Coordinates of C-alpha atoms in Angstrom, one line a residue:
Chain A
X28 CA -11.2 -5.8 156.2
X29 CA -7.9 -7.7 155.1
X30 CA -4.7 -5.8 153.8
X31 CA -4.7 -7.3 150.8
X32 CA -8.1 -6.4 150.1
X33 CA -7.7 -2.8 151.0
X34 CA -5.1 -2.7 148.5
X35 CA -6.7 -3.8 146.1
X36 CA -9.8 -1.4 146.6
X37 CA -7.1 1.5 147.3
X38 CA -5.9 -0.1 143.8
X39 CA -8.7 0.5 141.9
X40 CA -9.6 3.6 143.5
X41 CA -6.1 5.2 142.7
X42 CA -6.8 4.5 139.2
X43 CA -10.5 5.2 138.6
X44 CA -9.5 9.3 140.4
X45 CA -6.2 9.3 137.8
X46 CA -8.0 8.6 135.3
X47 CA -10.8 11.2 135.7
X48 CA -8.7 13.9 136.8
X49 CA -6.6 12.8 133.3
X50 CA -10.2 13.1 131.6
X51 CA -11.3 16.5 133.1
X52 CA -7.9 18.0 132.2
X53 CA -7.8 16.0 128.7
X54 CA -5.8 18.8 127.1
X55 CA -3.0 18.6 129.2
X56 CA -2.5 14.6 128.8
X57 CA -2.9 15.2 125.0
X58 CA 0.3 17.3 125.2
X59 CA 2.4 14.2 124.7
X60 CA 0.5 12.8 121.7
X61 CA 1.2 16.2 119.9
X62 CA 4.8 16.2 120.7
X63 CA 5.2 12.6 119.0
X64 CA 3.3 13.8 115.8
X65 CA 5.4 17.2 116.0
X66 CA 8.6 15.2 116.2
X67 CA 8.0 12.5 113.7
X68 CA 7.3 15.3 111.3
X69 CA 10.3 17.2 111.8
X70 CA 12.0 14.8 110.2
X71 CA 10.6 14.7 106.8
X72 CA 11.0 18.5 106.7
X73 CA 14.8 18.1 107.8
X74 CA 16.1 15.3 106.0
X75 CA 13.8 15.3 102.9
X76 CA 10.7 13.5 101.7
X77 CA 12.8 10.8 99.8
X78 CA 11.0 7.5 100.5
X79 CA 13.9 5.2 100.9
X80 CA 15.5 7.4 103.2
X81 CA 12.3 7.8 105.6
X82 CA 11.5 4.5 105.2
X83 CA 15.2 3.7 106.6
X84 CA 14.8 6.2 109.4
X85 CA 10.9 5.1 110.3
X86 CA 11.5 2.3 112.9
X87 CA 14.1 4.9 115.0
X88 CA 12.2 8.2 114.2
X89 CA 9.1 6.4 116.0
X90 CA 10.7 5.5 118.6
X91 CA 12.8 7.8 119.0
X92 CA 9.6 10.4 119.5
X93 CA 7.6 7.8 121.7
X94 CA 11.0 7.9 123.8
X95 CA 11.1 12.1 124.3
X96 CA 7.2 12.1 124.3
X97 CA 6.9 9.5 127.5
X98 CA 9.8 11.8 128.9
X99 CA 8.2 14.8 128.8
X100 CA 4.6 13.6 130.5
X101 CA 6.8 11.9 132.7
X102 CA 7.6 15.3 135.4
X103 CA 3.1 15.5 135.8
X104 CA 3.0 11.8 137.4
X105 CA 3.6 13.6 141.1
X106 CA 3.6 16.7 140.7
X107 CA 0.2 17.6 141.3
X108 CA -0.5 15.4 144.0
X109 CA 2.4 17.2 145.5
X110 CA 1.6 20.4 145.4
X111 CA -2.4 19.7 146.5
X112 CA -0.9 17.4 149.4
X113 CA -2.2 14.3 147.8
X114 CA 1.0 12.3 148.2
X115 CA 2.0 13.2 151.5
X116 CA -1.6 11.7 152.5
X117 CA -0.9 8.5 150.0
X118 CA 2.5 7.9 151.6
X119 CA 1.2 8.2 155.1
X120 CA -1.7 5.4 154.5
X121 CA -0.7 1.6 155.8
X122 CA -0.8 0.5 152.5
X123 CA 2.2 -0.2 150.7
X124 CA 3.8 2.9 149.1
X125 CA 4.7 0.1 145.9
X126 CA 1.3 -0.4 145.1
X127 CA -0.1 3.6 144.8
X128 CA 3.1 4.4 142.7
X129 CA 1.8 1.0 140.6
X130 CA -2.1 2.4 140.2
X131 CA -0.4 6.2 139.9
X132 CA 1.6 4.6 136.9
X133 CA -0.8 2.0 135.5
X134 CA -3.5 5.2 135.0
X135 CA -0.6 7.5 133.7
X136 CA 0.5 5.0 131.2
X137 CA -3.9 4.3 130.1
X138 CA -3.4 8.4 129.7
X139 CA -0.5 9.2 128.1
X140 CA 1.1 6.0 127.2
X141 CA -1.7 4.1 125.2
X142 CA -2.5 7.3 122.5
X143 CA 1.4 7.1 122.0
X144 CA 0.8 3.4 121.0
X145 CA -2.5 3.8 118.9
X146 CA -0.5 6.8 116.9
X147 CA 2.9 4.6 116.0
X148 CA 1.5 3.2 113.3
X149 CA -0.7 6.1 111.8
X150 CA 3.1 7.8 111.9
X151 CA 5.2 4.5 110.7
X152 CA 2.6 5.0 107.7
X153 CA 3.6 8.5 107.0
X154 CA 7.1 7.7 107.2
X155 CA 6.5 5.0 104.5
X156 CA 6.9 2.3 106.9
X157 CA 6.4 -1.4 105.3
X158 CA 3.3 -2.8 106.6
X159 CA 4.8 -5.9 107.6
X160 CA 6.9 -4.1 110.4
X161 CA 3.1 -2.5 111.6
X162 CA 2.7 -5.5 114.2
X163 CA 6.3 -5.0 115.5
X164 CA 5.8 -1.5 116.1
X165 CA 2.8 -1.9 117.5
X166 CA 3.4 -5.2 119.6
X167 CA 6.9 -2.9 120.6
X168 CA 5.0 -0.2 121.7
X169 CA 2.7 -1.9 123.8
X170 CA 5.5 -3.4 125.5
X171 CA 7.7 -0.6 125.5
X172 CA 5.8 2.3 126.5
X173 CA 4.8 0.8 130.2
X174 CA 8.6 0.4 130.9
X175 CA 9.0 3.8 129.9
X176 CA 6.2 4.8 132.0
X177 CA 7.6 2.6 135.2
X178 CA 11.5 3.8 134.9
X179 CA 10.4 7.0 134.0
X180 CA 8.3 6.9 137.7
X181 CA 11.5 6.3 139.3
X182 CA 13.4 9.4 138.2
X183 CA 10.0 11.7 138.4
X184 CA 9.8 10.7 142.1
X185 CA 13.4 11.4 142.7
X186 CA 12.8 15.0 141.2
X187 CA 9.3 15.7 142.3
X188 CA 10.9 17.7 145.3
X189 CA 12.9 20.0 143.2
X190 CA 12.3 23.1 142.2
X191 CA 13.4 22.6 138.6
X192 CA 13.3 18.6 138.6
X193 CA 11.8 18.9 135.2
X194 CA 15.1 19.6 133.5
X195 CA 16.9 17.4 135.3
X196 CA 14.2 14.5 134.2
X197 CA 15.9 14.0 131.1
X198 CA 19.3 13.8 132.5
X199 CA 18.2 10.8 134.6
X200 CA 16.3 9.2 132.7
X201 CA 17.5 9.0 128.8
X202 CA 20.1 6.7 129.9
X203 CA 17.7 4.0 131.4
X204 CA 15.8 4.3 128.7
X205 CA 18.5 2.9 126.1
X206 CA 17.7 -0.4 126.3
X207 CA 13.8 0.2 125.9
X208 CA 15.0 2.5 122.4
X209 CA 17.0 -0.4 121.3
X210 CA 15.3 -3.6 121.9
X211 CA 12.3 -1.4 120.5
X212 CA 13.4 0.0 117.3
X213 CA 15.8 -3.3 116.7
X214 CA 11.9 -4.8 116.3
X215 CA 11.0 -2.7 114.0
X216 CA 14.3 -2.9 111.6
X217 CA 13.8 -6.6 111.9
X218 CA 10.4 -7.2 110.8
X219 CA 10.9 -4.3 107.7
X220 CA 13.8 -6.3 107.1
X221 CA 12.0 -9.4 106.5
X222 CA 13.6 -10.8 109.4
X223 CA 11.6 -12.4 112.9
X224 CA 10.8 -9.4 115.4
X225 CA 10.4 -12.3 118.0
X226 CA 13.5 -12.1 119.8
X227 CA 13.3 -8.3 119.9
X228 CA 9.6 -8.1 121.4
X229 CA 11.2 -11.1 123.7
X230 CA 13.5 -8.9 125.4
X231 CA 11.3 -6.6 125.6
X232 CA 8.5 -8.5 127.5
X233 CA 11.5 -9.5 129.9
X234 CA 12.4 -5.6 130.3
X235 CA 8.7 -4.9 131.0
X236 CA 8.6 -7.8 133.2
X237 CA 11.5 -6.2 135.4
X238 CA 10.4 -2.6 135.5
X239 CA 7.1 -4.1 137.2
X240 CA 9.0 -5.6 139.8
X241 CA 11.3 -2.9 140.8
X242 CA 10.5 0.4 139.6
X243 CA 7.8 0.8 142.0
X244 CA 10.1 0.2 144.9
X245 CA 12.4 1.8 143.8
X246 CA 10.1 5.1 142.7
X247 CA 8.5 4.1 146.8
X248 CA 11.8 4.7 148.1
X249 CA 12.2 7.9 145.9
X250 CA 9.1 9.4 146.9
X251 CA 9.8 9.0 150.4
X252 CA 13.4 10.8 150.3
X253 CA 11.7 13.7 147.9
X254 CA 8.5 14.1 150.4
X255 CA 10.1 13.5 153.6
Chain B
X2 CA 38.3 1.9 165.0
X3 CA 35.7 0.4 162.2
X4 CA 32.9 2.0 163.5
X5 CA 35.3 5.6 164.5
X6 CA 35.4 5.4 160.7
X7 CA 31.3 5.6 160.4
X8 CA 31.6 8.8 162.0
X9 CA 32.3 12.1 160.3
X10 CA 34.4 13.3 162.4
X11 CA 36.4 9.9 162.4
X12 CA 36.2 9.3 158.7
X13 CA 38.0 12.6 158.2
X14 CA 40.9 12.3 160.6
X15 CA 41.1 9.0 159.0
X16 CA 41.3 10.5 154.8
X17 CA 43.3 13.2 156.3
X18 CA 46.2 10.9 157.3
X19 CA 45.4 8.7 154.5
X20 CA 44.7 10.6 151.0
X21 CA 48.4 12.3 150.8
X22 CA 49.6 8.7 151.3
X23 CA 47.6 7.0 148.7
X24 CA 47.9 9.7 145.9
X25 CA 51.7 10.0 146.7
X26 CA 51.8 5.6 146.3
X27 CA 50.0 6.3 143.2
X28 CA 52.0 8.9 141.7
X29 CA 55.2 6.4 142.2
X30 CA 53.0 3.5 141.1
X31 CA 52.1 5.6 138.0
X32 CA 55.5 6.6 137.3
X33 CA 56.8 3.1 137.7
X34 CA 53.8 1.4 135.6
X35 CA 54.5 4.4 132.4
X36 CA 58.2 3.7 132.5
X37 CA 57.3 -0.3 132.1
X38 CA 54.6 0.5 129.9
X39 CA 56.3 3.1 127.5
X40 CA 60.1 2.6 127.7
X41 CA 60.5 -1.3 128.9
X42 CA 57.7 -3.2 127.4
X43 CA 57.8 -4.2 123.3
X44 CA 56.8 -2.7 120.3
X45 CA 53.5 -4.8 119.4
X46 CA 54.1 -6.1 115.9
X47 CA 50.6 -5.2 114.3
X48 CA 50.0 -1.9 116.2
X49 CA 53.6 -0.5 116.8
X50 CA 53.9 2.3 119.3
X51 CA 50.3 3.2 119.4
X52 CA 49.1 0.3 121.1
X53 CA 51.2 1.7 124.3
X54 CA 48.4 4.2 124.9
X55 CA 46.5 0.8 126.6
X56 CA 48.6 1.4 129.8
X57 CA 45.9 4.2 130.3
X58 CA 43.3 3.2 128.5
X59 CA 42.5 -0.3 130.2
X60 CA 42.9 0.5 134.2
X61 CA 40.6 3.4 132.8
X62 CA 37.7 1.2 131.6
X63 CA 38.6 -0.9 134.9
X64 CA 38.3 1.6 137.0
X65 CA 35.0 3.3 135.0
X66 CA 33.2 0.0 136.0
X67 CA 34.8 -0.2 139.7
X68 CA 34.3 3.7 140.8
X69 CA 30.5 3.0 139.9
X70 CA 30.0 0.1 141.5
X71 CA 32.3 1.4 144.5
X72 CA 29.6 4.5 144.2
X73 CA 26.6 2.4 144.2
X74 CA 28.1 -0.2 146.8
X75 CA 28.2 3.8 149.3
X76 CA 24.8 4.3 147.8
X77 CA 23.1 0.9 149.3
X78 CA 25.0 1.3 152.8
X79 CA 23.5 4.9 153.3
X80 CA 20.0 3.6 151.9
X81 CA 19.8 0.4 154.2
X82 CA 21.7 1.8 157.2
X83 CA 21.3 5.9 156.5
X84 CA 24.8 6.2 157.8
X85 CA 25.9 9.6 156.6
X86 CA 29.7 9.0 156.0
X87 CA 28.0 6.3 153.5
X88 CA 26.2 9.6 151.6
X89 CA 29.3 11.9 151.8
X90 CA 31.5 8.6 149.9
X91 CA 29.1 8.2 147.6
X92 CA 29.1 11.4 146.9
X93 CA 32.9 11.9 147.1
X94 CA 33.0 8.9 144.7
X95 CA 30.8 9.9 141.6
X96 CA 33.2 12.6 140.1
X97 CA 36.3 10.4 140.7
X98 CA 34.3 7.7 138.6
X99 CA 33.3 10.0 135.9
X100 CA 36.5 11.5 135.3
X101 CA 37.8 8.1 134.7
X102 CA 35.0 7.2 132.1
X103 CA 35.5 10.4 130.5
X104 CA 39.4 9.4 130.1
X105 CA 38.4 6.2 128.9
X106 CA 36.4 7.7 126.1
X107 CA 39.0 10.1 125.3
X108 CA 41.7 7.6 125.1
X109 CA 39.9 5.8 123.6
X110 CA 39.1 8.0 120.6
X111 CA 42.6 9.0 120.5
X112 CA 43.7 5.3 120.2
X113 CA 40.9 4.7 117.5
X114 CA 42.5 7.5 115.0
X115 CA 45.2 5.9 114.1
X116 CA 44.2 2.4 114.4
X117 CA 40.6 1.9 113.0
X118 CA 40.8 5.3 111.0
X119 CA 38.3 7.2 112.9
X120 CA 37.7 8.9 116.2
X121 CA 34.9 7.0 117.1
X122 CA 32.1 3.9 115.9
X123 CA 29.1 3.3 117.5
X124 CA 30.7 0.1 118.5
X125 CA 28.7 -1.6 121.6
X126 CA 31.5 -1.7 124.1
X127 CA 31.6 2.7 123.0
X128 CA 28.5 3.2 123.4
X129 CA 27.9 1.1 126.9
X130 CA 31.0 3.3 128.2
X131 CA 29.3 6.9 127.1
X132 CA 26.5 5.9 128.5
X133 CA 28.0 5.0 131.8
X134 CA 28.9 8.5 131.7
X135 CA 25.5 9.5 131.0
X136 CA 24.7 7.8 134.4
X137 CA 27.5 9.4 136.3
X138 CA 25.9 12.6 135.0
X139 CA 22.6 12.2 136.3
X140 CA 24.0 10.8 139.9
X141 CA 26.1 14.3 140.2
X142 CA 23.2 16.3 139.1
X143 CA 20.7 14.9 140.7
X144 CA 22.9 15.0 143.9
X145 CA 23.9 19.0 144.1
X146 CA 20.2 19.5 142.5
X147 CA 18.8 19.2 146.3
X148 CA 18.7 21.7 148.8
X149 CA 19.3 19.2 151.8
X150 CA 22.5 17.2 150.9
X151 CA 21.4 14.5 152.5
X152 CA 18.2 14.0 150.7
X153 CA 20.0 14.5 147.6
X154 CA 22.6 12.1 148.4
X155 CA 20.1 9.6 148.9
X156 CA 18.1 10.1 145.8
X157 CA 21.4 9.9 144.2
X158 CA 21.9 6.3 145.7
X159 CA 18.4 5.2 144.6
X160 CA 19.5 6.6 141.0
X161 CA 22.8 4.8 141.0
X162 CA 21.0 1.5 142.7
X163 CA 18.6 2.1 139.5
X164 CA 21.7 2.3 137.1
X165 CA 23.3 -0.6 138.5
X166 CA 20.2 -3.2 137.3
X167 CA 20.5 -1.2 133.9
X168 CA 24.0 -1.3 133.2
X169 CA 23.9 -5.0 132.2
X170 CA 20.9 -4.7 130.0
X171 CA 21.9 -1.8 128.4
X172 CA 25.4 -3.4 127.6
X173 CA 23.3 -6.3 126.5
X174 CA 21.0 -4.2 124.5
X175 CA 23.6 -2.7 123.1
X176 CA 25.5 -5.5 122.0
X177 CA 22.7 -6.4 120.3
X178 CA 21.6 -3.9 118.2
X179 CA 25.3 -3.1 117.3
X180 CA 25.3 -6.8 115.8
X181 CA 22.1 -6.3 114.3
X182 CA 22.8 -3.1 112.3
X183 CA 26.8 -2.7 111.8
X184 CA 29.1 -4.7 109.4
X185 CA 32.6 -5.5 110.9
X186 CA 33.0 -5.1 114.5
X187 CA 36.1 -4.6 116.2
X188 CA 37.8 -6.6 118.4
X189 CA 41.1 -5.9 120.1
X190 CA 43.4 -7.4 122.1
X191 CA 41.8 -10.3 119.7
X192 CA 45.4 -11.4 119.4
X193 CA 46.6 -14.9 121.4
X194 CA 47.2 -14.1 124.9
X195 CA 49.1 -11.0 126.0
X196 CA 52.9 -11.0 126.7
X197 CA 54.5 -10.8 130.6
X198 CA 56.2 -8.0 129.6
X199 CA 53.2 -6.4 128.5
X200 CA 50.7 -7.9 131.0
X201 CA 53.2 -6.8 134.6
X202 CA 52.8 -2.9 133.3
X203 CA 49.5 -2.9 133.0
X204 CA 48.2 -4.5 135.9
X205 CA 50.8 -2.0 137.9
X206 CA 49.1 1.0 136.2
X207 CA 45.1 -0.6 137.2
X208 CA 46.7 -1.4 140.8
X209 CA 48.1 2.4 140.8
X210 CA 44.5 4.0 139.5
X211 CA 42.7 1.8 141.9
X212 CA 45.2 3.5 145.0
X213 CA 44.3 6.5 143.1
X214 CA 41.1 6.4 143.2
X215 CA 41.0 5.7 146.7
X216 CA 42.6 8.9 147.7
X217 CA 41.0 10.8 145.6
X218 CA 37.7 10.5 146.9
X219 CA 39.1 10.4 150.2
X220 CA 40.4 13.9 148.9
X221 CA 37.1 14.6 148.1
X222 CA 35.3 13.4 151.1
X223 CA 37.6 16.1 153.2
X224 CA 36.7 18.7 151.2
X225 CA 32.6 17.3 151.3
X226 CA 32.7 17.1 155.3
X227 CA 34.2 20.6 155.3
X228 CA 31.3 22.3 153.3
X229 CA 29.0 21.0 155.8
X230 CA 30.7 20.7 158.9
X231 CA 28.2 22.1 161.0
X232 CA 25.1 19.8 159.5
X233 CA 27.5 17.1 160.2
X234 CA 28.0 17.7 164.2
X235 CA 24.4 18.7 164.2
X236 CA 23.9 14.8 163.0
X237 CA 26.2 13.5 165.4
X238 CA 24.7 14.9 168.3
X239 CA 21.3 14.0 166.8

């Protein structure tokens, strides 16, 4: 049997076992998706249910939420697999560590990540979103929330060894995400401005394109300093 | 005598001799560079006596930028070649780097009062410099957060490695958003080129925080290797 091959079974494997464990324990990866709505609706009961004023707020309150709900999934990607022993066994197969953080991400991200995106708009329609900036939100989210997911991987490995690495998680990892809230929400103003989301959902693509190249490594290389 | 430095034991018979002599440099340098700065150098015609406050506020922002990458330059050596002294510099060097953003900021707020009329804008050079501080945060946490101090100095290195391919984008990102959503933007030192007389007190002052900074985290790196001086023979004769 080839490496490459292996991988690739080890690949899908990874995925198909993340994803039923998600399944099994569905309330737990539904936490997230609560947390969004919660957040997106603490706004309207803070600042007022003015329509211009939410519908100025919407593209940032959305993301904002998709931001701090990605963040706090973010501490379960290892821990589990931790504390059962799961990792150390996943770090000490010949395959490359890169690829099992990849799979371990890739089914965190079909968990977590996609609800995130298929509630944006329901939300950007309660906050009186204008329907032309839907596909930018949506199109943004798609794009956004694997980055998220990927960075995020990087800082949960470097914490999974701590005792209390889940409030450190948002230390790390708010910063990286800046670009993610920016080029994200700047969409969104855009297309309810009228103007083209394109260059937005452009630099977006390219940070998504970047996060798969590295964040595995780098979340490898974490894994192997918290585990070792 | 290079590699007498990559040991513990060599590195710190090496800051002890040097830190006193660098932070003594700097304190002449700094004397020196303020007297040119407040006393010799000109009244600027549109900004008066405020704009003097640049003599810290510049090598500040300089030296923001250098102390990380300095930090995440420590943080590839002890990732590539685990070399401890590596760790312990990086380690030395994160808190000297902060406390140079964090002057930055503060100058900078203090400079912004009187001249644009408030303490702060979300302005994108602002914001890339708070959250460089953000980053320096998470690099000190996530550094004393670990029981072993070598593991944590080495997550801390993959964390600053991570900031360092972020710091760009975010700048960029940034930039762009700032353009996208704010009116006037402010530009300063916009003005033709800068005088001699200006320029020779200023790049005195980043010369003399850059001989700072070097002492200071060799300061630091004593007081680090004497916290753990035992791990560090143990490593030695490992």
């Amino acid at each position: 049997m080839s490496v490459e091959a292996s991988a690739g079974s080890a690949f899908a494997a990874l995925v198909r076992r993340d994803l039923l464990l998600a399944w099994r324990r569905r309330g737990d990866r539904l936490v997230p998706l609560a947390f969004f709505v919660m957040v997106a609706a603490l706004f309207p009961l803070g600042i007022g249910p003015e329509r211009a004023v939410l519908s100025g707020i919407a593209p940032g309150v959305v993301w904002a939420g998709a931001v701090l709900a990605t963040l706090l999934g973010m501490d379960a990607l290892f821990r589990s697999d931790l504390e059962d022993g799961t990792l150390e066994q996943l770090l000490l197969s010949p395959l490359p560590a890169p690829v099992l953080v990849l799979a371990k991400v890739l089914a965190h991200w079909l968990a977590t990540g996609l609800p995130l995106v298929l509630a944006g708009p329901v939300l950007g329609a309660a906050l009186h979103l204008p329907a032309a900036a839907q596909p930018a939100l949506v199109g943004g989210l798609l794009l956004g929330t694997p980055a998220l997911s990927l960075v995020g991987a990087v800082g949960a490995a470097l914490t999974v060894g701590l005792r209390r690495g889940g409030m450190l998680l948002p230390v790390l990892l708010l910063p990286l995400y800046v670009p993610v809230l920016a080029f994200g929400a700047g969409a969104v103003a855009a297309a309810a401005s009228g103007l083209s989301a394109a260059g937005h959902l452009y630099a977006l693509g390219a940070v998504l394109a970047l996060a798969v190249t590295l964040a595995p490594v780098g979340a490898a290389a974490g894994l192997r300093v918290s585990v070792a | 005598m290079v590699a007498h430095l990559l040991t513990p034991q060599g590195l710190d018979g090496f800051a002890a001799r040097w830190a006193p002599r660098l932070l003594w440099t700097a304190g002449l340098m700094i004397a020196a560079g303020l007297y040119g700065g407040l006393v010799l150098a000109p009244v600027d015609e549109e900004q008066g006596e405020a704009y003097r406050i640049i003599y810290v506020h510049v090598p500040a922002a300089w030296l923001s930028l250098y102390g990380y990458m300095a930090m995440a330059a420590a943080g590839a050596v002890a990732l590539i070649w685990r070399i401890r002294v590596a760790e312990v510099l990086l380690g030395a060097a994160a808190p000297v780097g902060a406390a140079f953003t964090a002057l930055a900021l503060a100058t900078g707020a203090i400079w912004g009062k009187p001249m644009w009329g408030t303490w702060w804008v979300w302005d994108a050079r602002l914001t890339s410099e708070l959250i460089l501080l953000f980053l320096y945060i998470g690099v000190m946490a996530l550094r004393s957060a670990a029981e072993d101090p070598r593991a944590g100095a080495r997550a801390a290195a993959i964390l600053a490695l991570a900031g360092v391919v972020n710091v760009p984008i975010i700048h960029f990102s940034v930039e762009w958003w700032n353009t996208l959503h704010q009116g006037p933007t402010v530009t300063r030192l916009a003005a033709p080129a800068i005088h001699p007389a200006m320029l020779v007190p200023l790049l005195l002052m980043a010369a003399a925080f850059m001989v700072y900074h070097a002492g200071a985290v060799l300061l630091r790196v004593r007081c680090l290797l004497a916290v753990e001086p035992a791990a560090a023979l143990a490593e030695e004769r490992a």
